XYZ file of C-alpha atoms in Angstrom:
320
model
C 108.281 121.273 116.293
C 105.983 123.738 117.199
C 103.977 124.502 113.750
C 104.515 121.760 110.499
C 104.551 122.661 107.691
C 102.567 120.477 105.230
C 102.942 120.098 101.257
C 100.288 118.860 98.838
C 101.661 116.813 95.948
C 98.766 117.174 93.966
C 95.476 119.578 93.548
C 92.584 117.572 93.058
C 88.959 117.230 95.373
C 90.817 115.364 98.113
C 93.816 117.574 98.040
C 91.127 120.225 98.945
C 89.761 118.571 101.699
C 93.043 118.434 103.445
C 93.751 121.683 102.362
C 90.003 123.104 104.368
C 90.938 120.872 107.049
C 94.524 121.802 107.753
C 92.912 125.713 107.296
C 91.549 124.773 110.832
C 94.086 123.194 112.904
C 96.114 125.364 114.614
C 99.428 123.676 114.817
C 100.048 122.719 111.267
C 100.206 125.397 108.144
C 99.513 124.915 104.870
C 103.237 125.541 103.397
C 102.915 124.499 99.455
C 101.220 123.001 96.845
C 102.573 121.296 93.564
C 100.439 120.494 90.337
C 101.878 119.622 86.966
C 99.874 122.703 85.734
C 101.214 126.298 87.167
C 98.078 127.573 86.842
C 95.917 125.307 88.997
C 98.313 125.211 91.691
C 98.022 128.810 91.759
C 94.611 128.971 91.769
C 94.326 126.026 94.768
C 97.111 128.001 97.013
C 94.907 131.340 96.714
C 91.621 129.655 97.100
C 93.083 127.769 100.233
C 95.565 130.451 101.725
C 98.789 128.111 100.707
C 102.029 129.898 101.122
C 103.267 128.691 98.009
C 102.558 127.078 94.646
C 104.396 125.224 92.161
C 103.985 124.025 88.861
C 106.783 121.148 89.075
C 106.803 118.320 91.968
C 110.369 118.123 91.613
C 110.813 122.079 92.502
C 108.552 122.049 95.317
C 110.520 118.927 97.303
C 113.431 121.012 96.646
C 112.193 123.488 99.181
C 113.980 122.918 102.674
C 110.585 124.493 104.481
C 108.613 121.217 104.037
C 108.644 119.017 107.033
C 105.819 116.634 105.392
C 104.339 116.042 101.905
C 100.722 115.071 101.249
C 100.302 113.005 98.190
C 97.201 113.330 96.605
C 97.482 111.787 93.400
C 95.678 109.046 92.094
C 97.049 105.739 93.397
C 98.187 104.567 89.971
C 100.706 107.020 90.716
C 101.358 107.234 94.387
C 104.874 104.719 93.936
C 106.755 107.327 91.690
C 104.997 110.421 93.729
C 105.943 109.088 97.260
C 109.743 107.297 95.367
C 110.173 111.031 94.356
C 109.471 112.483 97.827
C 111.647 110.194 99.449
C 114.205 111.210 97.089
C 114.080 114.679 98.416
C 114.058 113.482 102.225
C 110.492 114.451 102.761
C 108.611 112.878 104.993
C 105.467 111.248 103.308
C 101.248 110.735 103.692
C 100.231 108.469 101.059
C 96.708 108.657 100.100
C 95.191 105.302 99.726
C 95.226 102.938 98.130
C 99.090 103.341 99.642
C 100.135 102.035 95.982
C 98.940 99.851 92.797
C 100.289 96.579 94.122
C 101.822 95.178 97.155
C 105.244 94.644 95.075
C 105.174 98.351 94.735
C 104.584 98.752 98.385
C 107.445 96.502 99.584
C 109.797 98.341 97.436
C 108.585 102.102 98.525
C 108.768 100.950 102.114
C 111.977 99.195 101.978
C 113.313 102.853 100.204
C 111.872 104.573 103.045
C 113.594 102.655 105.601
C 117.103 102.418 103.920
C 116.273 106.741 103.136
C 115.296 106.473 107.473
C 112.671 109.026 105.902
C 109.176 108.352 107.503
C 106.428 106.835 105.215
C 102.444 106.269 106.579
C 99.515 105.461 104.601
C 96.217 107.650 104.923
C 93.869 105.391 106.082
C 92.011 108.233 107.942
C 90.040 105.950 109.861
C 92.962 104.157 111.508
C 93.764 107.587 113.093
C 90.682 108.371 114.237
C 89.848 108.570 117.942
C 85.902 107.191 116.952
C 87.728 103.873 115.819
C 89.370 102.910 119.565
C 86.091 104.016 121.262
C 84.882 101.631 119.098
C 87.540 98.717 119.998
C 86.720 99.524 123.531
C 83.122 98.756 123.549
C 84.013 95.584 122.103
C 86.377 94.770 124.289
C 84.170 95.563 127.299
C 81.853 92.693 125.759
C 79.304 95.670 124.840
C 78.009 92.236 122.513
C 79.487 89.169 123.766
C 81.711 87.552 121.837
C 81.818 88.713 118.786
C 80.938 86.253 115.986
C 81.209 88.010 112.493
C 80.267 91.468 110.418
C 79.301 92.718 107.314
C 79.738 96.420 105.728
C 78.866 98.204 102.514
C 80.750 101.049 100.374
C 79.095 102.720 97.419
C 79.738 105.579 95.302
C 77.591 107.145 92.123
C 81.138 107.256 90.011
C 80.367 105.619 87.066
C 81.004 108.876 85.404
C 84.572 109.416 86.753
C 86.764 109.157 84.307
C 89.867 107.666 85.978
C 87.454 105.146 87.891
C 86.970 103.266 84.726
C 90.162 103.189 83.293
C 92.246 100.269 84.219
C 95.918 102.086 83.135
C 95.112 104.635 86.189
C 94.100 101.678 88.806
C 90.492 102.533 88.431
C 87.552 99.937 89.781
C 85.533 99.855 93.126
C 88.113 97.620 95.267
C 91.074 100.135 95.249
C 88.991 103.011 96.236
C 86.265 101.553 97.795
C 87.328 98.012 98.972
C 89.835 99.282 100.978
C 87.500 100.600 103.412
C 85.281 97.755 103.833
C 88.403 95.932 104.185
C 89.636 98.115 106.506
C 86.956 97.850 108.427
C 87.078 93.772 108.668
C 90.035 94.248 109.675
C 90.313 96.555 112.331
C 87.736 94.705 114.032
C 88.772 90.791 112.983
C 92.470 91.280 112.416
C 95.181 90.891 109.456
C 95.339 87.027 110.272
C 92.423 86.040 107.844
C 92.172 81.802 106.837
C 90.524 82.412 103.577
C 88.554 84.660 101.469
C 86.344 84.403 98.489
C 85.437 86.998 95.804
C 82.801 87.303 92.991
C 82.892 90.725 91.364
C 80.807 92.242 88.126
C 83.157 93.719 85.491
C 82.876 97.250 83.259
C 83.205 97.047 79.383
C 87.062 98.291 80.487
C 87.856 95.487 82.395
C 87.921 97.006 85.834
C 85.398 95.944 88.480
C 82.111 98.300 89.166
C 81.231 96.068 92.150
C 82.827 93.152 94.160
C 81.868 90.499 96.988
C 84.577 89.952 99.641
C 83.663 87.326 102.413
C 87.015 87.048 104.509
C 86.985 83.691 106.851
C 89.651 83.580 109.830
C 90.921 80.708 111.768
C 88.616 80.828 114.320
C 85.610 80.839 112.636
C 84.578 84.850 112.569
C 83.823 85.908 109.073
C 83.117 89.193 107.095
C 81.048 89.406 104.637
C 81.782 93.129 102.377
C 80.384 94.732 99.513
C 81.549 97.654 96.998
C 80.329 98.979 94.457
C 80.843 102.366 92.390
C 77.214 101.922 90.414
C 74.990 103.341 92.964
C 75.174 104.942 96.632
C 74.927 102.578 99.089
C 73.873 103.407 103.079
C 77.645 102.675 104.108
C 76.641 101.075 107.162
C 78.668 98.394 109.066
C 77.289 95.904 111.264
C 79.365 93.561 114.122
C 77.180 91.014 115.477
C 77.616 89.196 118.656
C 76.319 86.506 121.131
C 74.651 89.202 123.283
C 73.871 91.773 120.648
C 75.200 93.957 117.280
C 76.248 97.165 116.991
C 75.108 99.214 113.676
C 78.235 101.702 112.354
C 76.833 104.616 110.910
C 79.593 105.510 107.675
C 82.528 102.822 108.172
C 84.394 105.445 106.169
C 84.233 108.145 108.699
C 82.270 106.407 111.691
C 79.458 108.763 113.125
C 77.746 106.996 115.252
C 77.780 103.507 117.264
C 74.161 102.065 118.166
C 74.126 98.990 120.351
C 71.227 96.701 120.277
C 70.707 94.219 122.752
C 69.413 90.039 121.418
C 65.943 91.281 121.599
C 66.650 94.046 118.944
C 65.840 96.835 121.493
C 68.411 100.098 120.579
C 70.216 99.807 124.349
C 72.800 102.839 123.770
C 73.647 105.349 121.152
C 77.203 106.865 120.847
C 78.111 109.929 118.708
C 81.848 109.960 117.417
C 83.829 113.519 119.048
C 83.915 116.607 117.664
C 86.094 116.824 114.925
C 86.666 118.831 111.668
C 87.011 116.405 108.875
C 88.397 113.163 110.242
C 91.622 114.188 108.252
C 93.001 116.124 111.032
C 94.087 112.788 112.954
C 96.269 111.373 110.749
C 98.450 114.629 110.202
C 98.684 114.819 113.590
C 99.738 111.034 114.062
C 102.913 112.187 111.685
C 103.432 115.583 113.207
C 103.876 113.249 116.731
C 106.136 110.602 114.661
C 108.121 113.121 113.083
C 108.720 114.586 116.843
C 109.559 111.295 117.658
C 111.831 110.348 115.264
C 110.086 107.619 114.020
C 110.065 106.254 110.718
C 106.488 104.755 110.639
C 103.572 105.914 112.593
C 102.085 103.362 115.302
C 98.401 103.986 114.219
C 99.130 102.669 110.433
C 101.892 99.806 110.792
C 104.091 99.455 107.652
C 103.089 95.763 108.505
C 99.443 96.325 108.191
C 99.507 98.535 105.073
C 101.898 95.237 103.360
C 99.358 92.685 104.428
C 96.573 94.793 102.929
C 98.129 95.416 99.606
C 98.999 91.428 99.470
C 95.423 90.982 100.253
C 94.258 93.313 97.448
C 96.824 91.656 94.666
C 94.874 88.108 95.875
C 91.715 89.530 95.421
C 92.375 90.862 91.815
C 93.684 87.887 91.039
C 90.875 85.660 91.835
C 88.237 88.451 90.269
C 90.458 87.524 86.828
C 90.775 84.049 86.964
């Protein structure tokens, strides 16, 4: 295709984002935008230059224009947004987390396969060009061998009101732990031995802050930390037998600085040019829908499964 045209289910603060992004790129247009409310969707097609608006989900998948659909609801609703788009035949970007639970996830991405309708979760970072620069240092043994890391996510959100309420999936680890865990991850792997959790608790029930140490098989370990009380420096650190490397934002990496053993700063690397990081990942399914493929190579359906087991484990250990 030569231009896509991309959908918003949704008109909230990171619908907008996309929407300011996707203003800039030159080979994707913003095509329509749905919100439950007439009026706002209105309002966020004219304030972004959307070609159409729609107060109904249901009448906006209808349209035959839409080669891809955004959703950028909160995740305790991303299973019946994305079910719904699916319904339609329209492609789908989940926002993360991709759902509430992993059953959820297994049963969206099973209905995706048996629809052959493409599904990817929008882990921005997996897309980004910044993260395989940063694979590549470590594979050149930048470090040595590299022996473990730690990272940090924190928001001021205390007074967000869906972050507190457990009936819309609210707490740090869904919208902050999957970063930190992301970032373990992309560095260590899926194939983790063992983990352990300790997390502090709002009056609501859902978790303000969390401690995830992940421990794999051969003897790497991460140690992570969210929290939603307070802003935190967001920094990620991989250490290794001939040096660490300092990530500057593990959400939406900036910078790499490599240190050699004797703490001296040996190299400095700035991330490329880009316009909000969110550009990559629309992209990746403008290329998959070219393709013809049904999941896009940057975000495995595999990956996005393990990581919403991982999550349900993690829950379950912060409640027992």
């Amino acid at each position: 295709m030569d231009k896509m045209n991309l959908a918003i289910l949704g008109a909230g603060k990171i619908a907008a984002t996309m929407a300011k992004t996707v203003q800039e790129m030159e080979d994707v247009s913003l095509y329509a935008v749905a919100s439950r409310d007439a009026g706002r969707a209105a309002e966020f097609a004219e304030n972004y230059g959307v070609e159409k608006s729609f107060g109904s989900y249901e009448e906006m998948l209808k349209d035959d224009g839409i080669d891809l659909v955004y959703v950028a609801t909160p995740h305790s609703h991303h299973f019946e947004h994305a079910k719904l788009c699916i319904d339609h035949g329209r492609a789908v970007l989940c926002e993360k987390a991709f759902t509430w639970n992993a059953a959820q996830a297994e049963e969206l991405l099973a209905y995706a396969k048996e629809k052959k309708v493409l599904i990817t979760e929008a882990m921005w970072v997996r897309y980004m060009p910044a993260s395989v620069m940063l694979k590549e240092l470590l594979a050149e043994g930048r470090i040595g061998k590299v022996i473990g890391l730690t990272a940090n996510l924190g928001y001021s959100l205390m007074h967000v009101e869906r972050m507190v309420r457990p009936e819309l999936a609210g707490g740090a680890l869904l919208d902050l732990g999957v970063y930190t865990l992301n970032f373990a991850t992309w560095i260590l792997g899926d194939d983790y031995r063992d983990f352990t959790v300790a997390a502090v608790k709002h009056d609501t029930g859902v978790d303000k802050a969390e401690f995830v140490n992940l421990i794999y098989p051969d003897g790497t370990a991460a140690g992570l930390f969210n929290t939603m009380e307070a802003t935190t420096d967001r920094k990620g650190y991989i250490y290794g037998t001939e040096g660490h490397i300092v990530v500057d934002n593990i959400n939406n990496f900036e910078a790499f600085h490599i240190y050699n053993n004797d703490y001296e700063l040996v190299e400095t690397i700035e991330r490329p040019a880009q316009i909000s990081g969110y550009e990559y990942e629309v992209l990746a399914c403008k290329k998959a829908l070219e393709e013809g493929w049904l999941e896009c190579p940057e975000m495995p359906h595999e990956h996005t499964l393990r990581m919403m087991r991982l999550l349900d484990e993690i829950k379950a250990r912060m409640d027992s």
